[in-house]
Coordinates of C-alpha atoms and ligand atoms in Angstrom, one line a residue:
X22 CA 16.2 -20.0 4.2
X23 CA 14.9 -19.9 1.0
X24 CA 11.4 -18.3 -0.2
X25 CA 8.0 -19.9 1.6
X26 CA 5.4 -20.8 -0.1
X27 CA 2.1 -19.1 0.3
X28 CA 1.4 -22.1 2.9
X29 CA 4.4 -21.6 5.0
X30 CA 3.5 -17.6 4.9
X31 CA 0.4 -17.9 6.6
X32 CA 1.5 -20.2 9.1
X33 CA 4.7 -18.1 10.0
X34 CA 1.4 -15.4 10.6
X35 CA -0.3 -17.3 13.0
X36 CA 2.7 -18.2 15.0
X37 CA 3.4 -14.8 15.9
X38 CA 1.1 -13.3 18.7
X39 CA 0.0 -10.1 18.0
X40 CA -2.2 -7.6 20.3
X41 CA -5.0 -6.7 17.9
X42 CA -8.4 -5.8 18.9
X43 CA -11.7 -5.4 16.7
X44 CA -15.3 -4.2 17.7
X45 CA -13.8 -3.6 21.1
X46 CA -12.7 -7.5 21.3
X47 CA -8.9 -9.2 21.4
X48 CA -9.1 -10.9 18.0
X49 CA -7.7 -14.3 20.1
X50 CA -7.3 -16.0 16.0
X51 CA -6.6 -13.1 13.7
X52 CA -5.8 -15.5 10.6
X53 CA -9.0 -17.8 10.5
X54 CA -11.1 -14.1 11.3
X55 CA -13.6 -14.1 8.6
X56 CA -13.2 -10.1 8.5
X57 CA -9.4 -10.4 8.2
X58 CA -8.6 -13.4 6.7
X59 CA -9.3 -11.6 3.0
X60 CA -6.6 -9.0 3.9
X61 CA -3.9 -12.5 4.7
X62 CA -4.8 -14.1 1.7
X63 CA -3.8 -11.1 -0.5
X64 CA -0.5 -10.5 1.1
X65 CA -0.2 -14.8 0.3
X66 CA -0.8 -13.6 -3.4
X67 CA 3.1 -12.6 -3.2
X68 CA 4.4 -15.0 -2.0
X69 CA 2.1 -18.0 -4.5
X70 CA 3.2 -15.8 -7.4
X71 CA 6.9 -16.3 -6.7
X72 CA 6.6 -20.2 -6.2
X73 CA 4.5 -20.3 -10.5
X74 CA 7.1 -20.5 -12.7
X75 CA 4.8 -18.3 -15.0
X76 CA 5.6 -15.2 -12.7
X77 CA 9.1 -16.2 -10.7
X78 CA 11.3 -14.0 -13.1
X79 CA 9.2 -10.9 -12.1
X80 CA 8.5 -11.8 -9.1
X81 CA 12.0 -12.8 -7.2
X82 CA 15.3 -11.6 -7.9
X83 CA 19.1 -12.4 -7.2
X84 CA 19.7 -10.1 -3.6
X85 CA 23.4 -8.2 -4.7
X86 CA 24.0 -9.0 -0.9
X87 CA 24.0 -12.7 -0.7
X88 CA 23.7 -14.1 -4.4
X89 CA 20.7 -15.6 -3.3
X90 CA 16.9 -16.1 -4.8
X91 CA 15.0 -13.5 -3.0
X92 CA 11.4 -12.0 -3.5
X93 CA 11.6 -8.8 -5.2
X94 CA 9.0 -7.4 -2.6
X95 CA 12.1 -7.6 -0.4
X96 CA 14.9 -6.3 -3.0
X97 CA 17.3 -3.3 -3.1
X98 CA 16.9 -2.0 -6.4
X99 CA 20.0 -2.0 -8.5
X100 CA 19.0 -0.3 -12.0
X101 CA 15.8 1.2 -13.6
X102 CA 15.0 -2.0 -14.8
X103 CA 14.7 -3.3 -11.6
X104 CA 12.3 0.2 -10.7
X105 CA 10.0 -0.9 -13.8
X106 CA 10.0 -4.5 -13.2
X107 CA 8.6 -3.2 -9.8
X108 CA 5.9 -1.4 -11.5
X109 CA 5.1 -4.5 -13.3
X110 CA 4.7 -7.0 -10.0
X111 CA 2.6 -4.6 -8.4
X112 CA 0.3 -4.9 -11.3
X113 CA -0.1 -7.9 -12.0
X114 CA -0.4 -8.6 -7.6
X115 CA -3.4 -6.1 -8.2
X116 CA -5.0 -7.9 -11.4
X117 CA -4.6 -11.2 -9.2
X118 CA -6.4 -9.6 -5.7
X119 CA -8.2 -6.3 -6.8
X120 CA -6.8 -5.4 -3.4
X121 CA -4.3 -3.6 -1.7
X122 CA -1.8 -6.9 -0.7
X123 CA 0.3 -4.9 1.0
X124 CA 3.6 -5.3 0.9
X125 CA 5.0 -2.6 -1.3
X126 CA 4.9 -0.2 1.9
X127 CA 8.1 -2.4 3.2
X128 CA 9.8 -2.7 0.1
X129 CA 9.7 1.2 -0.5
X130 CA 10.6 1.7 3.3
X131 CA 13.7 -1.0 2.8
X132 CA 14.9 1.1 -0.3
X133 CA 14.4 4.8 1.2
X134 CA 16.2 3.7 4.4
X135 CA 19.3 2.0 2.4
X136 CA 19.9 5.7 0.7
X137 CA 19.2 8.0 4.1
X138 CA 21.1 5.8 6.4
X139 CA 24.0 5.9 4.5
X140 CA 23.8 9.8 4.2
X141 CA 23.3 10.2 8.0
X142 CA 26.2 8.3 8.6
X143 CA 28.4 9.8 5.8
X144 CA 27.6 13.3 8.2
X145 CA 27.9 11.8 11.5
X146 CA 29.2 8.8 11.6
X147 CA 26.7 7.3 13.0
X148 CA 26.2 3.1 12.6
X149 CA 22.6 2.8 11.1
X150 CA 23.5 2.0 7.4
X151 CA 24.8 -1.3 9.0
X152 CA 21.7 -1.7 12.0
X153 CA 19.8 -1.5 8.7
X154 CA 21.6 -3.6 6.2
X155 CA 21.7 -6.4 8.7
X156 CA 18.3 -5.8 9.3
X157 CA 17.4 -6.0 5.8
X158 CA 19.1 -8.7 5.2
X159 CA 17.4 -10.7 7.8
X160 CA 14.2 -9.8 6.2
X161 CA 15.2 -10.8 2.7
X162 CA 16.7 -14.5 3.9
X163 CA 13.4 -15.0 5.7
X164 CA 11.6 -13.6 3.4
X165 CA 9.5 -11.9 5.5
X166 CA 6.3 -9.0 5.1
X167 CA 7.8 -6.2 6.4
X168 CA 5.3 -3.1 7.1
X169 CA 6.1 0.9 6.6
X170 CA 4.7 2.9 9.4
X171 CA 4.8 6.7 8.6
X172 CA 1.7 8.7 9.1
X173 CA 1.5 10.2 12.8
X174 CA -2.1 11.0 14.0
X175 CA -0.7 14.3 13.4
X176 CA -3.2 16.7 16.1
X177 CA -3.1 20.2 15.0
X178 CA -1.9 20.0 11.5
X179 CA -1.0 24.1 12.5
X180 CA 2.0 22.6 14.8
X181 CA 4.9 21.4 14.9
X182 CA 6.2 18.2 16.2
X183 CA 7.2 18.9 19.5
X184 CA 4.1 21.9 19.8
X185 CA 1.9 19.4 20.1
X186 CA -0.3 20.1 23.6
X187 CA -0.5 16.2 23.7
X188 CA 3.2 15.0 22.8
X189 CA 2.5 11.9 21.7
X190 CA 0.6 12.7 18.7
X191 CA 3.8 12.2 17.0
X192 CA 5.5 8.6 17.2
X193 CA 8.5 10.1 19.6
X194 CA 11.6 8.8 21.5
X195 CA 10.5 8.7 25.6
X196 CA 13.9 7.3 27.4
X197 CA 17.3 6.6 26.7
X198 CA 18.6 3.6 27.4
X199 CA 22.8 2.3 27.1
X200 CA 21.1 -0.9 25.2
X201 CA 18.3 1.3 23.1
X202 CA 15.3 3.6 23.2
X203 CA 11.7 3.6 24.6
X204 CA 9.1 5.3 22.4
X205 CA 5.5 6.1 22.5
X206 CA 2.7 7.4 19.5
X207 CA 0.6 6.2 17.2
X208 CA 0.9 5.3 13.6
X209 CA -2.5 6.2 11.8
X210 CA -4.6 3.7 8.8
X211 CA -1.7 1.4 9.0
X212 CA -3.0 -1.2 5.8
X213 CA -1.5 -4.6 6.0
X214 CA 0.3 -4.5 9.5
X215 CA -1.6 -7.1 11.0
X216 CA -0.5 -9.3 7.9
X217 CA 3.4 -8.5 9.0
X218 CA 6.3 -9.9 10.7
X219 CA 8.3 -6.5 10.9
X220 CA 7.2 -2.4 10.9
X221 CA 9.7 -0.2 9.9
X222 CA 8.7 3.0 11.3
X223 CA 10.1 6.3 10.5
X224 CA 9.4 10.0 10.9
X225 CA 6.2 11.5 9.0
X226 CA 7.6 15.4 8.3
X227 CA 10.2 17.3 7.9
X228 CA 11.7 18.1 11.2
X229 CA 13.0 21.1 13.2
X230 CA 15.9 21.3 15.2
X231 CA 13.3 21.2 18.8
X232 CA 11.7 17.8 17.2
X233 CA 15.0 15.9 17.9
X234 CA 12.8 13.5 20.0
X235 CA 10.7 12.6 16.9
X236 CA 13.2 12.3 14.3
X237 CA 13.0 8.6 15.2
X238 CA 13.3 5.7 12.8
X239 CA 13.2 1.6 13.9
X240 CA 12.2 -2.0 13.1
X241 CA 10.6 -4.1 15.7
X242 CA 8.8 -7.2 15.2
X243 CA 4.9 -7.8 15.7
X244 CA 4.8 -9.2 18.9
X245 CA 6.9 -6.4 20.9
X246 CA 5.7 -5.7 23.9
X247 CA 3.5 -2.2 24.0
X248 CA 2.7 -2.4 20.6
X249 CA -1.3 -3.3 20.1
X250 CA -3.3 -2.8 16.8
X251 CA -7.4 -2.0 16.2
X252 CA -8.8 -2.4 13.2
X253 CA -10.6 0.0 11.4
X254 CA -14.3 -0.2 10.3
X255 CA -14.5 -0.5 6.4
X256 CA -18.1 -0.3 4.4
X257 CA -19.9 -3.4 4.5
X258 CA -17.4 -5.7 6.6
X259 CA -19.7 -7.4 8.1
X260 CA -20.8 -8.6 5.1
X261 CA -18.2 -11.1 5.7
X262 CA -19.6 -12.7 8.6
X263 CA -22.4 -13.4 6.9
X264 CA -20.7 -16.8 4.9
X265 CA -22.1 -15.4 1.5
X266 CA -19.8 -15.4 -1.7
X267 CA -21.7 -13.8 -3.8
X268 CA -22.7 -10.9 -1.5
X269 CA -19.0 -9.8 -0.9
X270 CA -18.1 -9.5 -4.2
X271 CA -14.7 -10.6 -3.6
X272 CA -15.0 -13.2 -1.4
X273 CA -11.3 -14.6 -1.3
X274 CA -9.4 -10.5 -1.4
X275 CA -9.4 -7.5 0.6
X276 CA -7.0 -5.3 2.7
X277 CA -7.3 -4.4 6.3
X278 CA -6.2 -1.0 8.2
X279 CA -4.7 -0.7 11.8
X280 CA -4.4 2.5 14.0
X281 CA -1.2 1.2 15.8
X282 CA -0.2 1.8 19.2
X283 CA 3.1 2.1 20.5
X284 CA 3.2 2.2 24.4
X285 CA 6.6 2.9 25.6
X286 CA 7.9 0.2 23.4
X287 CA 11.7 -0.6 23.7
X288 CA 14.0 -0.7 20.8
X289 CA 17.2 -2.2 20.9
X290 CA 20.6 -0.4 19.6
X291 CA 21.0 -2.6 16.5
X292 CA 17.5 -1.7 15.1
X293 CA 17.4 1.8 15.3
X294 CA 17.7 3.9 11.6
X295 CA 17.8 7.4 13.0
X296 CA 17.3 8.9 16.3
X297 CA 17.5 12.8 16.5
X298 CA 19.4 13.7 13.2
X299 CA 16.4 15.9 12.4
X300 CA 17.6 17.1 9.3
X301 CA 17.3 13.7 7.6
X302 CA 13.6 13.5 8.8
X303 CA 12.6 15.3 5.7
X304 CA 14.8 13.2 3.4
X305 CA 13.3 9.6 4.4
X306 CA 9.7 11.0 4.3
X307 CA 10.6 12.6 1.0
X308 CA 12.2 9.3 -0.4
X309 CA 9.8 6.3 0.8
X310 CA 6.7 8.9 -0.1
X311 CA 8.6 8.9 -4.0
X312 CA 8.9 5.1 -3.8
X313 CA 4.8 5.0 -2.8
X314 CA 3.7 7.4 -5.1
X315 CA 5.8 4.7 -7.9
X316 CA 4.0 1.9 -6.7
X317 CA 1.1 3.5 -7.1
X318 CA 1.3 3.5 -10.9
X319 CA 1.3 -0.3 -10.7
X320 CA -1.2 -1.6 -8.0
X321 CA -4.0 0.9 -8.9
X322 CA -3.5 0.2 -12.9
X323 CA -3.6 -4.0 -11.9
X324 CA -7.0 -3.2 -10.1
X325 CA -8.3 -0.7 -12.3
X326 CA -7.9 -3.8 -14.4
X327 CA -10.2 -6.0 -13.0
X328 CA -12.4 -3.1 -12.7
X329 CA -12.5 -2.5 -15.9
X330 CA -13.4 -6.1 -17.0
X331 CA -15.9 -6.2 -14.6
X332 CA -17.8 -3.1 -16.4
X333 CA -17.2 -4.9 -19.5
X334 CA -18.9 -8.1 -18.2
X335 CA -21.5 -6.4 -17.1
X336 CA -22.0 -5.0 -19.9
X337 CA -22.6 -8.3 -21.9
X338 CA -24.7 -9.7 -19.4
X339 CA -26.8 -6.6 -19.9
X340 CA -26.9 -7.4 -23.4
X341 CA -25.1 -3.4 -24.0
X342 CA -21.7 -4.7 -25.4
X343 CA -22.7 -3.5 -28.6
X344 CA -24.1 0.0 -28.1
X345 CA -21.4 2.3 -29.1
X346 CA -21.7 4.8 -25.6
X347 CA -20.8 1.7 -24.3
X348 CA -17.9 0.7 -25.9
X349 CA -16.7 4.7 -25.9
X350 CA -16.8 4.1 -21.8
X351 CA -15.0 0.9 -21.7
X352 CA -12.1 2.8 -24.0
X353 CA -11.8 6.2 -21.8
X354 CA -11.4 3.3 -18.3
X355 CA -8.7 1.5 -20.1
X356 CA -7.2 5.2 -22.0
X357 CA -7.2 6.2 -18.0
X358 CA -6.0 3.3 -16.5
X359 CA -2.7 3.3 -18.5
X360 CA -1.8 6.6 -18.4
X361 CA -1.4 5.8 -14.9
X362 CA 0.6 3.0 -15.3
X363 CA 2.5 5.4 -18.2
X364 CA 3.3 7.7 -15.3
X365 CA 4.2 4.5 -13.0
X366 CA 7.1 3.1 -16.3
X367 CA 7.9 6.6 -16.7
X368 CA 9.1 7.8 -13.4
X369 CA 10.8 4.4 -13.2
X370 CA 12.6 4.8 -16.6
X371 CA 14.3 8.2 -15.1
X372 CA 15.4 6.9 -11.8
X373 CA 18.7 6.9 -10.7
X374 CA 21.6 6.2 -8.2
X375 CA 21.8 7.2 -4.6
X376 CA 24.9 7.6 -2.7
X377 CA 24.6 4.2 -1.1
X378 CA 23.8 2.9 -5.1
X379 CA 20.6 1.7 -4.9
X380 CA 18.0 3.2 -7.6
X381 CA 15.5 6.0 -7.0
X382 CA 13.0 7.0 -8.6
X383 CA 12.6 10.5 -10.8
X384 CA 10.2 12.3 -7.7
X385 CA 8.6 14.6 -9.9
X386 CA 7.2 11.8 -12.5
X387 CA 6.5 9.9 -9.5
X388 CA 4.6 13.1 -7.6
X389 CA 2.7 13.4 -10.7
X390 CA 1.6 9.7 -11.2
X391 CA 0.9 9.9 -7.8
X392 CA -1.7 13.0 -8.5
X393 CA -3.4 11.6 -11.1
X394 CA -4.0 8.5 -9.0
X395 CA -5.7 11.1 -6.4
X396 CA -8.8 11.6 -9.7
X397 CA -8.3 8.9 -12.3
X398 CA -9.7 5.8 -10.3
X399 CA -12.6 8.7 -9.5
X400 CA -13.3 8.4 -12.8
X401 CA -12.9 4.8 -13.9
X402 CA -15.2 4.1 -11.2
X403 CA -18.0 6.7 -12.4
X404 CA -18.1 4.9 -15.6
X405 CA -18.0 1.2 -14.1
X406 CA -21.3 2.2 -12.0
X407 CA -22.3 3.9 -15.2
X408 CA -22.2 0.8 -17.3
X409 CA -23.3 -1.8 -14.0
X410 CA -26.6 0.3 -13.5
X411 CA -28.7 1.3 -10.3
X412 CA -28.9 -2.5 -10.0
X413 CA -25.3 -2.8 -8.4
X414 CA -26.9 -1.9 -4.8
X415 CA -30.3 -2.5 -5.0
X416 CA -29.9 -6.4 -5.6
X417 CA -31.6 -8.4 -2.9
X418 CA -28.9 -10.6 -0.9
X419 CA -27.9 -14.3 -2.0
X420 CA -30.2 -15.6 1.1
X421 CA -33.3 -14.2 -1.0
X422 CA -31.8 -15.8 -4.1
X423 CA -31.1 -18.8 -2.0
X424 CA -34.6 -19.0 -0.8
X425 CA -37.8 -21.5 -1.7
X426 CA -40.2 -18.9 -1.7
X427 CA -38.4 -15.8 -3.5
X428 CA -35.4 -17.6 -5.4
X429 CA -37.7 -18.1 -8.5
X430 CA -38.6 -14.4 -8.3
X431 CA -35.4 -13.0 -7.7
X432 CA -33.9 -15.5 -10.5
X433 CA -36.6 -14.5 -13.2
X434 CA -36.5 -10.6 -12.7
X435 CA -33.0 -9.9 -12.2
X436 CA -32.6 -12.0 -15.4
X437 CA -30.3 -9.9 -18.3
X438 CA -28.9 -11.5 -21.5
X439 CA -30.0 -14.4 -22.6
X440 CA -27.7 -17.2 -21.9
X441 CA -26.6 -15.3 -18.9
X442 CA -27.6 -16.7 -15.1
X443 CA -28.9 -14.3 -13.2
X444 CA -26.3 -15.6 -10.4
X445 CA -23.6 -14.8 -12.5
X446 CA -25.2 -11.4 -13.3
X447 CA -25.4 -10.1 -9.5
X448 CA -21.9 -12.1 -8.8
X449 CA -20.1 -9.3 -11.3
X450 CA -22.5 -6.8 -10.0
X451 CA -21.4 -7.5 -6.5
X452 CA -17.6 -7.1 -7.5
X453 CA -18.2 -3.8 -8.6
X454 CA -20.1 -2.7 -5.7
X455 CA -17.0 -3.7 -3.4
X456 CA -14.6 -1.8 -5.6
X457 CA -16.8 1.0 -5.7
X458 CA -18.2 1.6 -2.5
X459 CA -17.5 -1.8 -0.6
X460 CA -14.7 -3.1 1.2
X461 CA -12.3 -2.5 -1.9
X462 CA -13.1 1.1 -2.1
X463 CA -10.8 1.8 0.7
X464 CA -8.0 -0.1 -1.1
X465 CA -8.7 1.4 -4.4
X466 CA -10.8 4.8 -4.0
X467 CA -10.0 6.6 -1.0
X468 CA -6.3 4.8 -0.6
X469 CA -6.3 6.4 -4.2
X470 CA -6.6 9.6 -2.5
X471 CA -4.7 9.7 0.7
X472 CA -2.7 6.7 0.6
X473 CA 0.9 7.2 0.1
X474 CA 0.2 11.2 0.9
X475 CA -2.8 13.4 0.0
X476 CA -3.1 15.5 -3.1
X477 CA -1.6 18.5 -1.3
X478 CA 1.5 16.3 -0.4
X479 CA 1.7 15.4 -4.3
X480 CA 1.5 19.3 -5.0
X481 CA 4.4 20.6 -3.1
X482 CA 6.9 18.1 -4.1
X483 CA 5.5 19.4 -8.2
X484 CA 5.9 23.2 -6.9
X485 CA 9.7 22.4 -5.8
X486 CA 10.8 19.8 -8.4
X487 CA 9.2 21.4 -11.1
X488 CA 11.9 23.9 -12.1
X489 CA 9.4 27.0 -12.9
X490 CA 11.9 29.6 -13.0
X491 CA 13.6 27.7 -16.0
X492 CA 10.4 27.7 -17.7
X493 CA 9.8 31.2 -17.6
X494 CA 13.3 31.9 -19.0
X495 CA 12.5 29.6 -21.9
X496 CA 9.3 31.9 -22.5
X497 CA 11.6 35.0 -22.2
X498 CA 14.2 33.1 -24.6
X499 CA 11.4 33.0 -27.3
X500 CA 9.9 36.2 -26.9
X501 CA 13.1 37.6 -27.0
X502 CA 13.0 39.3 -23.2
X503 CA 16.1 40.9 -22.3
Ligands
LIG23 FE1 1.0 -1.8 -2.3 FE2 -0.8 -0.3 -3.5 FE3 -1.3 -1.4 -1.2 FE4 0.4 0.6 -1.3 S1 -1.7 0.7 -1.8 S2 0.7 -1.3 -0.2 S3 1.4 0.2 -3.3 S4 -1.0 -2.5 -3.1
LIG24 FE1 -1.2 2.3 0.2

C-alpha cells in the first residue's frame, strides 16, 4: 500500500475499536471527541505533509527493505543524513501543530529495536531481529502510527523490578504459552497512543538477573483484548467543549496522554522483541531514550518557533515592537531556541553504525540536547509571558466579546495598536496562554521536562559517556603532573 493521505489516516483511526475511557466514561467516538480530536489532527499533520510536494523529500524516504516510498516517521535510518533530516521533520511537524503529533516515539522505538534485536540474537540465537523486521515492515507498507510504550508506573523508585510489593507496577510477562506470552502492567503518560494503530512496548530500566519476567518487549495492535486506555486531565481541556476558537488558543492542535492498561494481554510468538534476556533491558532503554532525547532537538525548537512569533506578534499589537528590551527578549528566545536545535544537528552529525547498520545517534550530544530542553523552553516561555503581559489570563472569554451588552466594552478596552482588532489581540494572547500554561504546556513545558526521561535520567548517561578521567589527564598533561 502506498502512503494515506491525512484523510485515509483518520479513517483507518476510527475503524479500529479501542477501550478508552475519559471522566470515568467509555469514549464510544474517540475521533469526533472535541477533547481528543486536536491530539488526531496533529498526528494527520504527518501524514498531510508527506502528500505537499513542498515537504515530500523530507518527509518520506526510499525504505532500504522494499525500494518503496515510505514516510520517514516509519524509516530505518541508514546515514547521519538521514539522523539530521529527522531533526528537520520533527521541526517543521512542530512549527505546523505547536503540539506534540506524536509519532517520533515509534519511529525511535522502530530504530532502537532494529539494533538490540540483532544483538540479542547474535548472543542467543534467539529469532526477534526477524519477529521485528517483519513487524516493521508491516508498519512501514501500511504506513501506520506506531506508539513507544516505556515508562512503568514504577512504585517505589527504591526497588527493583521484581521487589515490587505489588508486581505489576512493572509491565511483566504473567504465562507462558507454546503460541506466546500473557502480560499484565501499566504503561504511565502514554502521549499519542490513542492516535495509534500499534504500541511497541519495551522494558523501562536496566534489568537484573531476578527481573527476567520484566525484561519483556512486544507489539500489539490497539484493539487487543485487555488493553484499555484513560486519558489524562490537562489544564483547561474543557475549554474545548466549550465550541470557542478563540478561547483555546489552538483550536485545530494539541496532544493527548493515556495511562495504559495491560490486563493479561496475550502476545503471540512472532511479535515478541525480547522476553527475559535481562541484560539487553538496559541497552533498548538506553538506545530509544538517545533516539528521544534527538528528537527533542527538533519538535521543541518547531514549537518554540511558533512561540516565539507569537511573543513577537504580541508585541506589535501592543505597539512594543520598537522598544529595544523588547527586541533584546525576542533575540535571547530565538538565541535559545536554536541552540537546542544546534544540540538536535549536532548529535545527529556524530551518529553512527550499529551492528545491525542502522544509524545511532552520538548519546552524549543527545543526553545533553536533551538537558537543556529540561530549562530552555523554561525560559523562552518566561520571556513570551514577559512580552504578552498580565493580559494573557485575565482576558474575559470570547462569549463576553461575543455578547450585545459587553462586546463593545470588551472590544474598546482591550484595544492595543492602532490598526490592530482587539479579536486578533486576545486570539495571539490566547495562543500563548495554551503554550504556556494551557493544554500545550504539557506538550511543550512539562513534556520538556520529563518526556523522553527526566533531568536526572539525562545526568547519568553525561556522568558515564562523558569520559572524566581523560579530562583530568589532559589537565595533568598541561600542568605537567607526573
Ligand atoms: Fe515527537 Fe516531541 Fe511528541 Fe516526542 S514530544 S512524540 S519527539 S513531538
Ligand atoms: Fe514526548
Amino acid at each position: 500500500m502506498a502512503l494515506m493521505t491525512g484523510e485515509e489516516y483518520i479513517e483507518s483511526i476510527r475503524k479500529i475499536n479501542m477501550e478508552i475511557y475519559m471522566f470515568g466514561e467509555r469514549v464510544e467516538n474517540p475521533v469526533d471527541n472535541p477533547i481528543l480530536r486536536p491530539s488526531l489532527n496533529s498526528v494527520r499533520m504527518t501524514y498531510d505533509l508527506a502528500q505537499d510536494p513542498e515537504h515530500a523529500d523530507l518527509m518520506t524516504v526510499t525504505s532500504p527493505f522494499t525500494g518503496n516510498r515510505i514516510n520517514r516517521f516509519t524509516h530505518i535510518h541508514q546515514s547521519t543524513e538521514d539522523l539530521r533530516n529527522k531533526v528537520k521533520m520533527q521541526r517543521l511537524c512542530g512549527q505546523k501543530t505547536a503540539a506534540c503529533f506524536q509519532r517520533c516515539v515509534g519511529m525511535d522505538a522502530f530504530n532502537a529495536e532494529y539494533s538490540t534485536t540483532y544483538e540479542v540474537d547474535q548472543k542467543y540465537g534467539t529469532n526477534y531481529h526477524e519477529n521485528f523486521k517483519k513487524f516493521m515492515l508491516y508498519c512501514q507498507e501500511n504506513d501506520l502510527t506506531v506508539d513507544g510504550a516505556m515508562t512503568d508506573p514504577k512504585g517505589d523508585r527504591s526497588k527493583a523490578p521484581h521487589a515490587q510489593e505489588d508486581p505489576d507496577l512493572y509491565l511483566h510477562v504473567v504465562e507462558r504459552r507454546p503460541d506466546g506470552i500473557v502480560v499484565r502492567g501499566a504503561k504511565a503518560h502514554q502521549t499519542g497512543i490513542c492516535n495509534s494503530h500499534e504500541v511497541i512496548v519495551m522494558p523501562t530500566i536496566s534489568m537484573g538477573p531476578d527481573d527476567k519476567d520484566y525484561a519483556v518487549s512486544f507489539a500489539v495492535p490497539l484493539d487487543t483484548k485487555g488493553l484499555f486506555m484513560i486519558i489524562g486531565r490537562q489544564s483547561c481541556d474543557t475549554r474545548k467543549l466549550e465550541g470557542s476558537s478563540m478561547d483555546v488558543g489552538n483550536p485545530e492542535f494539541g496532544g493527548v496522554e493515556a495511562l495504559t492498561i495491560f490486563d493479561d494481554v496475550f502476545v503471540p510468538n512472532d511479535r515478541i522483541f525480547l522476553n527475559g534476556e535481562t541484560e539487553y533491558a538496559g541497552m533498548l532503554v538506553e538506545r530509544f531514550a538517545g533516539y528521544h532525547r534527538q528528537s527533542y532537538g527538533g519538535c521543541k525548537v518547531g514549537v518554540g518557533d511558533v512561540l516565539i512569533g507569537a511573543a513577537a506578534v504580541a508585541a506589535e499589537y501592543n505597539g512594543a515592537q520598537k522598544a529595544s528590551h523588547i527586541k533584546d527578549k525576542l533575540i535571547e528566545m530565538m538565541h535559545l531556541n536554536e541552540t537546542l536545535y544546534c544540540c538536535g544537528i549536532a548529535c545527529s552529525a556524530e551518529g553512527y553504525p550499529t551492528e545491525a547498520g542502522n544509524y545511532m545517534i552520538d548519546l552524549l550530544l543527545a543526553n545533553v540536547c536533551k538537558q537543556n530542553v529540561t530549562r530552555f523552553p523554561y525560559e523562552i516561555v518566561r520571556l513570551a509571558e514577559d512580552i504578552a503581559g498580565g493580559i494573557m489570563v485575565t482576558a474575559p472569554s470570547e462569549k463576553d466579546f461575543r455578547d450585545p451588552k459587553l462586546g463593545k466594552y470588551v472590544d474598546k478596552y482591550l484595544k492595543g495598536a492602532d490598526g490592530v482588532s482587539t479579536e486578533n489581540r486576545l486570539r495571539i494572547l490566547r495562543l500563548i496562554e495554551n503554550m504556556a500554561l494551557g493544554t500545550a504546556a504539557v506538550g511543550y513545558r512539562t513534556e520538556s521536562m520529563h518526556g523522553a526521561g527526566s533531568p536526572q535520567a539525562q545526568r547519568i548517561m553525561i556522568q558515564r559517556q562523558g569520559n572524566l578521567g581523560y579530562k583530568k589527564q589532559l589537565a595533568k598533561a598541561i600542568a605537567h603532573i607526573e
